[in-house]
PDB file of C-alpha atoms in Angstrom:
ATOM      1  CA  UNK A 706      17.420-210.771  84.869  1.00  0.00           C
ATOM      2  CA  UNK A 707      19.418-207.788  82.654  1.00  0.00           C
ATOM      3  CA  UNK A 708      20.968-209.143  79.423  1.00  0.00           C
ATOM      4  CA  UNK A 709      24.765-207.635  78.923  1.00  0.00           C
ATOM      5  CA  UNK A 710      25.589-205.709  75.673  1.00  0.00           C
ATOM      6  CA  UNK A 711      26.985-208.805  74.388  1.00  0.00           C
ATOM      7  CA  UNK A 712      23.661-210.650  74.706  1.00  0.00           C
ATOM      8  CA  UNK A 713      21.787-208.022  73.254  1.00  0.00           C
ATOM      9  CA  UNK A 714      24.121-207.651  70.368  1.00  0.00           C
ATOM     10  CA  UNK A 715      24.067-211.234  69.591  1.00  0.00           C
ATOM     11  CA  UNK A 716      20.157-211.042  70.094  1.00  0.00           C
ATOM     12  CA  UNK A 717      20.313-208.340  67.101  1.00  0.00           C
ATOM     13  CA  UNK A 718      22.331-210.273  65.165  1.00  0.00           C
ATOM     14  CA  UNK A 719      20.399-213.174  65.212  1.00  0.00           C
ATOM     15  CA  UNK A 720      17.506-211.550  64.487  1.00  0.00           C
ATOM     16  CA  UNK A 721      18.792-209.536  61.469  1.00  0.00           C
ATOM     17  CA  UNK A 722      19.967-212.820  60.219  1.00  0.00           C
ATOM     18  CA  UNK A 723      16.549-214.546  60.343  1.00  0.00           C
ATOM     19  CA  UNK A 724      15.028-211.895  59.275  1.00  0.00           C
ATOM     20  CA  UNK A 725      17.676-212.067  56.123  1.00  0.00           C
ATOM     21  CA  UNK A 726      16.923-216.040  55.924  1.00  0.00           C
ATOM     22  CA  UNK A 727      13.202-215.360  55.969  1.00  0.00           C
ATOM     23  CA  UNK A 728      13.281-213.078  52.891  1.00  0.00           C
ATOM     24  CA  UNK A 729      15.677-214.847  50.999  1.00  0.00           C
ATOM     25  CA  UNK A 730      18.395-212.194  51.224  1.00  0.00           C
ATOM     26  CA  UNK A 731      22.294-212.529  52.140  1.00  0.00           C
ATOM     27  CA  UNK A 732      23.020-211.998  55.623  1.00  0.00           C
ATOM     28  CA  UNK A 733      26.205-210.103  54.484  1.00  0.00           C
ATOM     29  CA  UNK A 734      24.333-207.570  52.805  1.00  0.00           C
ATOM     30  CA  UNK A 735      22.959-205.884  55.892  1.00  0.00           C
ATOM     31  CA  UNK A 736      25.349-204.129  57.976  1.00  0.00           C
ATOM     32  CA  UNK A 737      24.165-203.154  61.715  1.00  0.00           C
ATOM     33  CA  UNK A 738      25.557-199.321  62.483  1.00  0.00           C
ATOM     34  CA  UNK A 739      25.244-199.620  66.337  1.00  0.00           C
ATOM     35  CA  UNK A 740      23.913-195.786  67.451  1.00  0.00           C
ATOM     36  CA  UNK A 741      26.206-195.038  70.164  1.00  0.00           C
ATOM     37  CA  UNK A 742      24.842-191.784  70.802  1.00  0.00           C
ATOM     38  CA  UNK A 743      23.879-192.248  74.403  1.00  0.00           C
ATOM     39  CA  UNK A 744      26.683-193.841  75.507  1.00  0.00           C
ATOM     40  CA  UNK A 745      29.989-193.188  76.694  1.00  0.00           C
ATOM     41  CA  UNK A 746      33.681-194.325  75.477  1.00  0.00           C
ATOM     42  CA  UNK A 747      33.684-197.562  77.853  1.00  0.00           C
ATOM     43  CA  UNK A 748      30.428-198.881  76.502  1.00  0.00           C
ATOM     44  CA  UNK A 749      31.852-197.951  72.655  1.00  0.00           C
ATOM     45  CA  UNK A 750      35.026-200.407  74.153  1.00  0.00           C
ATOM     46  CA  UNK A 751      32.434-203.056  75.146  1.00  0.00           C
ATOM     47  CA  UNK A 752      30.878-203.145  71.936  1.00  0.00           C
ATOM     48  CA  UNK A 753      34.170-203.558  69.839  1.00  0.00           C
ATOM     49  CA  UNK A 754      34.996-206.495  72.053  1.00  0.00           C
ATOM     50  CA  UNK A 755      31.753-208.381  71.203  1.00  0.00           C
ATOM     51  CA  UNK A 756      32.420-207.736  67.342  1.00  0.00           C
ATOM     52  CA  UNK A 757      30.864-204.405  66.616  1.00  0.00           C
ATOM     53  CA  UNK A 758      32.574-202.159  64.229  1.00  0.00           C
ATOM     54  CA  UNK A 759      30.071-199.635  62.705  1.00  0.00           C
ATOM     55  CA  UNK A 760      28.607-197.026  65.205  1.00  0.00           C
ATOM     56  CA  UNK A 761      26.436-194.115  64.303  1.00  0.00           C
ATOM     57  CA  UNK A 762      27.043-190.529  66.390  1.00  0.00           C
ATOM     58  CA  UNK A 763      24.158-187.617  65.554  1.00  0.00           C
ATOM     59  CA  UNK A 764      26.258-185.241  67.401  1.00  0.00           C
ATOM     60  CA  UNK A 765      29.664-183.639  65.516  1.00  0.00           C
ATOM     61  CA  UNK A 766      31.483-183.010  68.940  1.00  0.00           C
ATOM     62  CA  UNK A 767      30.737-186.618  69.791  1.00  0.00           C
ATOM     63  CA  UNK A 768      31.578-188.237  66.734  1.00  0.00           C
ATOM     64  CA  UNK A 769      34.982-186.208  67.044  1.00  0.00           C
ATOM     65  CA  UNK A 770      35.268-187.313  70.474  1.00  0.00           C
ATOM     66  CA  UNK A 771      34.749-191.018  69.955  1.00  0.00           C
ATOM     67  CA  UNK A 772      36.484-191.012  66.538  1.00  0.00           C
ATOM     68  CA  UNK A 773      39.873-189.982  68.155  1.00  0.00           C
ATOM     69  CA  UNK A 774      39.353-192.608  70.707  1.00  0.00           C
ATOM     70  CA  UNK A 775      38.787-195.126  68.537  1.00  0.00           C
ATOM     71  CA  UNK A 776      39.851-194.382  64.999  1.00  0.00           C
ATOM     72  CA  UNK A 777      40.414-197.647  63.639  1.00  0.00           C
ATOM     73  CA  UNK A 778      36.638-198.429  63.853  1.00  0.00           C
ATOM     74  CA  UNK A 779      33.589-196.999  61.087  1.00  0.00           C
ATOM     75  CA  UNK A 780      31.940-193.980  62.293  1.00  0.00           C
ATOM     76  CA  UNK A 781      28.460-192.841  60.782  1.00  0.00           C
ATOM     77  CA  UNK A 782      27.055-189.450  61.053  1.00  0.00           C
ATOM     78  CA  UNK A 783      23.339-189.613  60.992  1.00  0.00           C
ATOM     79  CA  UNK A 784      22.769-186.311  62.959  1.00  0.00           C
ATOM     80  CA  UNK A 785      21.428-183.069  61.512  1.00  0.00           C
ATOM     81  CA  UNK A 786      23.699-181.131  59.470  1.00  0.00           C
ATOM     82  CA  UNK A 787      24.895-177.774  60.453  1.00  0.00           C
ATOM     83  CA  UNK A 788      27.346-176.039  58.188  1.00  0.00           C
ATOM     84  CA  UNK A 789      29.509-174.802  60.866  1.00  0.00           C
ATOM     85  CA  UNK A 790      29.982-178.328  62.363  1.00  0.00           C
ATOM     86  CA  UNK A 791      30.661-179.933  59.169  1.00  0.00           C
ATOM     87  CA  UNK A 792      34.787-179.617  59.881  1.00  0.00           C
ATOM     88  CA  UNK A 793      34.572-182.191  62.732  1.00  0.00           C
ATOM     89  CA  UNK A 794      32.324-184.587  60.222  1.00  0.00           C
ATOM     90  CA  UNK A 795      34.018-184.460  56.674  1.00  0.00           C
ATOM     91  CA  UNK A 796      36.900-186.939  56.651  1.00  0.00           C
ATOM     92  CA  UNK A 797      36.243-188.754  60.042  1.00  0.00           C
ATOM     93  CA  UNK A 798      32.664-190.236  58.986  1.00  0.00           C
ATOM     94  CA  UNK A 799      33.140-193.006  56.877  1.00  0.00           C
ATOM     95  CA  UNK A 800      29.619-191.859  55.666  1.00  0.00           C
ATOM     96  CA  UNK A 801      26.923-189.123  56.183  1.00  0.00           C
ATOM     97  CA  UNK A 802      23.745-190.237  56.093  1.00  0.00           C
ATOM     98  CA  UNK A 803      21.557-187.418  56.384  1.00  0.00           C
ATOM     99  CA  UNK A 804      22.882-184.726  53.498  1.00  0.00           C
ATOM    100  CA  UNK A 805      19.864-183.206  51.345  1.00  0.00           C
ATOM    101  CA  UNK A 806      20.569-179.644  51.042  1.00  0.00           C
ATOM    102  CA  UNK A 807      22.806-178.438  48.527  1.00  0.00           C
ATOM    103  CA  UNK A 808      24.640-175.954  50.170  1.00  0.00           C
ATOM    104  CA  UNK A 809      26.052-178.582  52.672  1.00  0.00           C
ATOM    105  CA  UNK A 810      26.797-180.539  49.752  1.00  0.00           C
ATOM    106  CA  UNK A 811      29.147-177.728  48.874  1.00  0.00           C
ATOM    107  CA  UNK A 812      30.601-177.402  51.827  1.00  0.00           C
ATOM    108  CA  UNK A 813      31.162-181.055  52.216  1.00  0.00           C
ATOM    109  CA  UNK A 814      32.776-180.908  48.996  1.00  0.00           C
ATOM    110  CA  UNK A 815      35.168-178.306  49.722  1.00  0.00           C
ATOM    111  CA  UNK A 816      36.216-179.490  53.098  1.00  0.00           C
ATOM    112  CA  UNK A 817      36.801-182.985  51.345  1.00  0.00           C
ATOM    113  CA  UNK A 818      38.986-181.275  48.371  1.00  0.00           C
ATOM    114  CA  UNK A 819      41.187-179.710  51.359  1.00  0.00           C
ATOM    115  CA  UNK A 820      41.896-182.884  52.859  1.00  0.00           C
ATOM    116  CA  UNK A 821      42.243-184.894  49.538  1.00  0.00           C
ATOM    117  CA  UNK A 822      39.347-187.242  49.937  1.00  0.00           C
ATOM    118  CA  UNK A 823      35.890-188.393  48.619  1.00  0.00           C
ATOM    119  CA  UNK A 824      33.584-187.871  50.988  1.00  0.00           C
ATOM    120  CA  UNK A 825      30.554-190.661  51.001  1.00  0.00           C
ATOM    121  CA  UNK A 826      27.295-189.601  51.774  1.00  0.00           C
ATOM    122  CA  UNK A 827      23.565-191.193  51.560  1.00  0.00           C
ATOM    123  CA  UNK A 828      20.417-188.162  50.750  1.00  0.00           C
ATOM    124  CA  UNK A 829      18.060-188.176  53.382  1.00  0.00           C
ATOM    125  CA  UNK A 830      14.270-188.306  52.189  1.00  0.00           C
ATOM    126  CA  UNK A 831      11.380-186.929  53.783  1.00  0.00           C
ATOM    127  CA  UNK A 832       8.763-189.969  54.304  1.00  0.00           C
ATOM    128  CA  UNK A 833       6.346-186.822  54.214  1.00  0.00           C
ATOM    129  CA  UNK A 834       5.407-186.055  57.877  1.00  0.00           C
ATOM    130  CA  UNK A 835       5.390-182.205  58.409  1.00  0.00           C
ATOM    131  CA  UNK A 836       8.421-180.730  60.109  1.00  0.00           C
ATOM    132  CA  UNK A 837      10.682-183.518  59.453  1.00  0.00           C
ATOM    133  CA  UNK A 838      13.973-183.178  57.983  1.00  0.00           C
ATOM    134  CA  UNK A 839      15.402-184.787  54.638  1.00  0.00           C
ATOM    135  CA  UNK A 840      14.647-184.013  50.860  1.00  0.00           C
ATOM    136  CA  UNK A 841      10.999-184.634  49.330  1.00  0.00           C
ATOM    137  CA  UNK A 842      10.961-187.489  46.590  1.00  0.00           C
ATOM    138  CA  UNK A 843      10.291-185.211  43.778  1.00  0.00           C
ATOM    139  CA  UNK A 844      13.138-183.256  44.214  1.00  0.00           C
ATOM    140  CA  UNK A 845      15.363-186.347  44.687  1.00  0.00           C
ATOM    141  CA  UNK A 846      16.827-186.297  41.380  1.00  0.00           C
ATOM    142  CA  UNK A 847      17.842-182.500  40.841  1.00  0.00           C
ATOM    143  CA  UNK A 848      19.854-182.951  44.114  1.00  0.00           C
ATOM    144  CA  UNK A 849      21.635-186.266  42.555  1.00  0.00           C
ATOM    145  CA  UNK A 850      22.442-184.390  39.720  1.00  0.00           C
ATOM    146  CA  UNK A 851      23.996-181.461  41.515  1.00  0.00           C
ATOM    147  CA  UNK A 852      25.886-184.200  43.630  1.00  0.00           C
ATOM    148  CA  UNK A 853      27.243-185.714  40.307  1.00  0.00           C
ATOM    149  CA  UNK A 854      29.010-182.864  39.686  1.00  0.00           C
ATOM    150  CA  UNK A 855      30.625-182.551  42.803  1.00  0.00           C
ATOM    151  CA  UNK A 856      34.189-184.307  42.272  1.00  0.00           C
ATOM    152  CA  UNK A 857      34.951-185.161  46.169  1.00  0.00           C
ATOM    153  CA  UNK A 858      31.259-186.317  47.660  1.00  0.00           C
ATOM    154  CA  UNK A 859      30.309-189.478  46.338  1.00  0.00           C
ATOM    155  CA  UNK A 860      26.485-190.569  46.869  1.00  0.00           C
ATOM    156  CA  UNK A 861      26.184-193.795  47.919  1.00  0.00           C
ATOM    157  CA  UNK A 862      22.557-194.466  48.187  1.00  0.00           C
ATOM    158  CA  UNK A 863      19.508-193.220  50.420  1.00  0.00           C
ATOM    159  CA  UNK A 864      18.261-192.746  53.813  1.00  0.00           C
ATOM    160  CA  UNK A 865      15.112-192.443  55.668  1.00  0.00           C
ATOM    161  CA  UNK A 866      13.404-192.184  59.241  1.00  0.00           C
ATOM    162  CA  UNK A 867       9.960-193.850  59.320  1.00  0.00           C
ATOM    163  CA  UNK A 868       7.241-192.992  61.282  1.00  0.00           C
ATOM    164  CA  UNK A 869       7.414-194.408  64.785  1.00  0.00           C
ATOM    165  CA  UNK A 870       4.951-196.834  66.269  1.00  0.00           C
ATOM    166  CA  UNK A 871       3.163-197.916  63.111  1.00  0.00           C
ATOM    167  CA  UNK A 872       4.843-200.971  61.957  1.00  0.00           C
ATOM    168  CA  UNK A 873       2.509-201.250  59.030  1.00  0.00           C
ATOM    169  CA  UNK A 874       3.078-197.679  57.949  1.00  0.00           C
ATOM    170  CA  UNK A 875       6.775-197.868  58.362  1.00  0.00           C
ATOM    171  CA  UNK A 876       7.066-201.166  56.114  1.00  0.00           C
ATOM    172  CA  UNK A 877       5.586-199.154  53.298  1.00  0.00           C
ATOM    173  CA  UNK A 878       7.893-196.198  53.878  1.00  0.00           C
ATOM    174  CA  UNK A 879      10.633-198.789  53.516  1.00  0.00           C
ATOM    175  CA  UNK A 880       9.111-200.402  50.406  1.00  0.00           C
ATOM    176  CA  UNK A 881       8.695-196.980  49.044  1.00  0.00           C
ATOM    177  CA  UNK A 882      12.221-195.579  49.056  1.00  0.00           C
ATOM    178  CA  UNK A 883      13.689-198.891  47.408  1.00  0.00           C
ATOM    179  CA  UNK A 884      11.367-198.274  44.585  1.00  0.00           C
ATOM    180  CA  UNK A 885      12.577-194.802  44.525  1.00  0.00           C
ATOM    181  CA  UNK A 886      16.070-195.822  44.647  1.00  0.00           C
ATOM    182  CA  UNK A 887      15.462-198.094  41.902  1.00  0.00           C
ATOM    183  CA  UNK A 888      13.573-195.431  39.723  1.00  0.00           C
ATOM    184  CA  UNK A 889      16.579-192.854  40.401  1.00  0.00           C
ATOM    185  CA  UNK A 890      18.784-195.340  39.443  1.00  0.00           C
ATOM    186  CA  UNK A 891      17.214-195.712  36.037  1.00  0.00           C
ATOM    187  CA  UNK A 892      17.005-192.360  35.659  1.00  0.00           C
ATOM    188  CA  UNK A 893      20.686-191.551  36.047  1.00  0.00           C
ATOM    189  CA  UNK A 894      21.728-194.039  33.890  1.00  0.00           C
ATOM    190  CA  UNK A 895      19.339-192.794  31.169  1.00  0.00           C
ATOM    191  CA  UNK A 896      20.547-189.403  32.086  1.00  0.00           C
ATOM    192  CA  UNK A 897      24.661-189.932  31.221  1.00  0.00           C
ATOM    193  CA  UNK A 898      25.655-190.270  35.011  1.00  0.00           C
ATOM    194  CA  UNK A 899      25.295-194.214  35.125  1.00  0.00           C
ATOM    195  CA  UNK A 900      28.805-193.858  37.023  1.00  0.00           C
ATOM    196  CA  UNK A 901      26.626-192.640  39.659  1.00  0.00           C
ATOM    197  CA  UNK A 902      24.764-196.096  41.600  1.00  0.00           C
ATOM    198  CA  UNK A 903      22.717-196.131  44.405  1.00  0.00           C
ATOM    199  CA  UNK A 904      23.608-199.349  46.420  1.00  0.00           C
ATOM    200  CA  UNK A 905      22.817-198.409  50.121  1.00  0.00           C
ATOM    201  CA  UNK A 906      19.483-197.911  51.645  1.00  0.00           C
ATOM    202  CA  UNK A 907      20.014-196.930  55.314  1.00  0.00           C
ATOM    203  CA  UNK A 908      16.451-197.494  56.890  1.00  0.00           C
ATOM    204  CA  UNK A 909      15.025-199.300  59.985  1.00  0.00           C
ATOM    205  CA  UNK A 910      15.819-198.541  63.789  1.00  0.00           C
ATOM    206  CA  UNK A 911      15.570-200.313  67.228  1.00  0.00           C
ATOM    207  CA  UNK A 912      11.514-200.530  66.744  1.00  0.00           C
ATOM    208  CA  UNK A 913      11.593-201.193  62.916  1.00  0.00           C
ATOM    209  CA  UNK A 914      14.310-202.658  61.460  1.00  0.00           C
ATOM    210  CA  UNK A 915      12.824-206.090  61.312  1.00  0.00           C
ATOM    211  CA  UNK A 916      10.603-204.288  58.923  1.00  0.00           C
ATOM    212  CA  UNK A 917      13.357-202.697  56.855  1.00  0.00           C
ATOM    213  CA  UNK A 918      15.184-205.801  55.881  1.00  0.00           C
ATOM    214  CA  UNK A 919      12.613-207.677  53.749  1.00  0.00           C
ATOM    215  CA  UNK A 920      12.230-204.387  51.901  1.00  0.00           C
ATOM    216  CA  UNK A 921      16.322-204.096  51.139  1.00  0.00           C
ATOM    217  CA  UNK A 922      17.715-201.930  54.038  1.00  0.00           C
ATOM    218  CA  UNK A 923      21.315-202.310  53.452  1.00  0.00           C
ATOM    219  CA  UNK A 924      22.147-200.884  56.781  1.00  0.00           C
ATOM    220  CA  UNK A 925      20.284-200.697  59.997  1.00  0.00           C
ATOM    221  CA  UNK A 926      20.240-198.034  62.648  1.00  0.00           C
ATOM    222  CA  UNK A 927      19.879-199.913  65.942  1.00  0.00           C
ATOM    223  CA  UNK A 928      20.568-197.983  69.505  1.00  0.00           C
ATOM    224  CA  UNK A 929      18.414-199.036  72.235  1.00  0.00           C
ATOM    225  CA  UNK A 930      18.284-202.546  71.462  1.00  0.00           C
ATOM    226  CA  UNK A 931      22.253-202.551  71.449  1.00  0.00           C
ATOM    227  CA  UNK A 932      23.001-200.254  74.302  1.00  0.00           C
ATOM    228  CA  UNK A 933      20.019-199.902  76.604  1.00  0.00           C
ATOM    229  CA  UNK A 934      19.516-202.026  79.761  1.00  0.00           C
ATOM    230  CA  UNK A 935      15.933-201.416  79.616  1.00  0.00           C
ATOM    231  CA  UNK A 936      14.966-201.752  75.915  1.00  0.00           C
ATOM    232  CA  UNK A 937      11.954-204.694  75.717  1.00  0.00           C
ATOM    233  CA  UNK A 938      11.541-204.776  72.191  1.00  0.00           C
TER     234      UNK A 938
END
């Protein structure tokens, strides 16, 4: 028998709670981002009714449409950034998870300045795979220092996507990102930029979020496990 959205969400919630308990973490330290990119407004409304308030979208047009339908919820942009689409994202996304290019940081800063806001972002890090978006780890500090000089961009942490289908590799990727985050915080403090502290780690999706939590994930991006009728994970 297929589960309802409520049952699927409650199952994910219970698994997150159990994973936190198993590794001695506070459940409140992990936020579930319900990735709603494949569903329509009715499914979002149903999700809100069962207690979901953080949603992830990877297309600016969909982010805009759903934000306008449910402006009281927290909308996260998790897709690849294109400059021409940033006006639809800045000020609507509570957090942009996928920043890794300076030109986009500058554009976000300019748009946020015009709107009179500070836009929260995460820097996306590449896990080493070819042809995958994200910043190389050895270029991260320069990017952080650059963003530190922007008045309307606030870097809250890091994001990564792990190789799918290999849970051991995924967990190693998540562990490496946590180490990188701690290293960057130390370098920022030592370089006179202690006001920039990377708290957030956005890592783990439907297939591997249980590997991300023991490694310090503060946000897990879960779509199919919540919204898909045929998800078997």
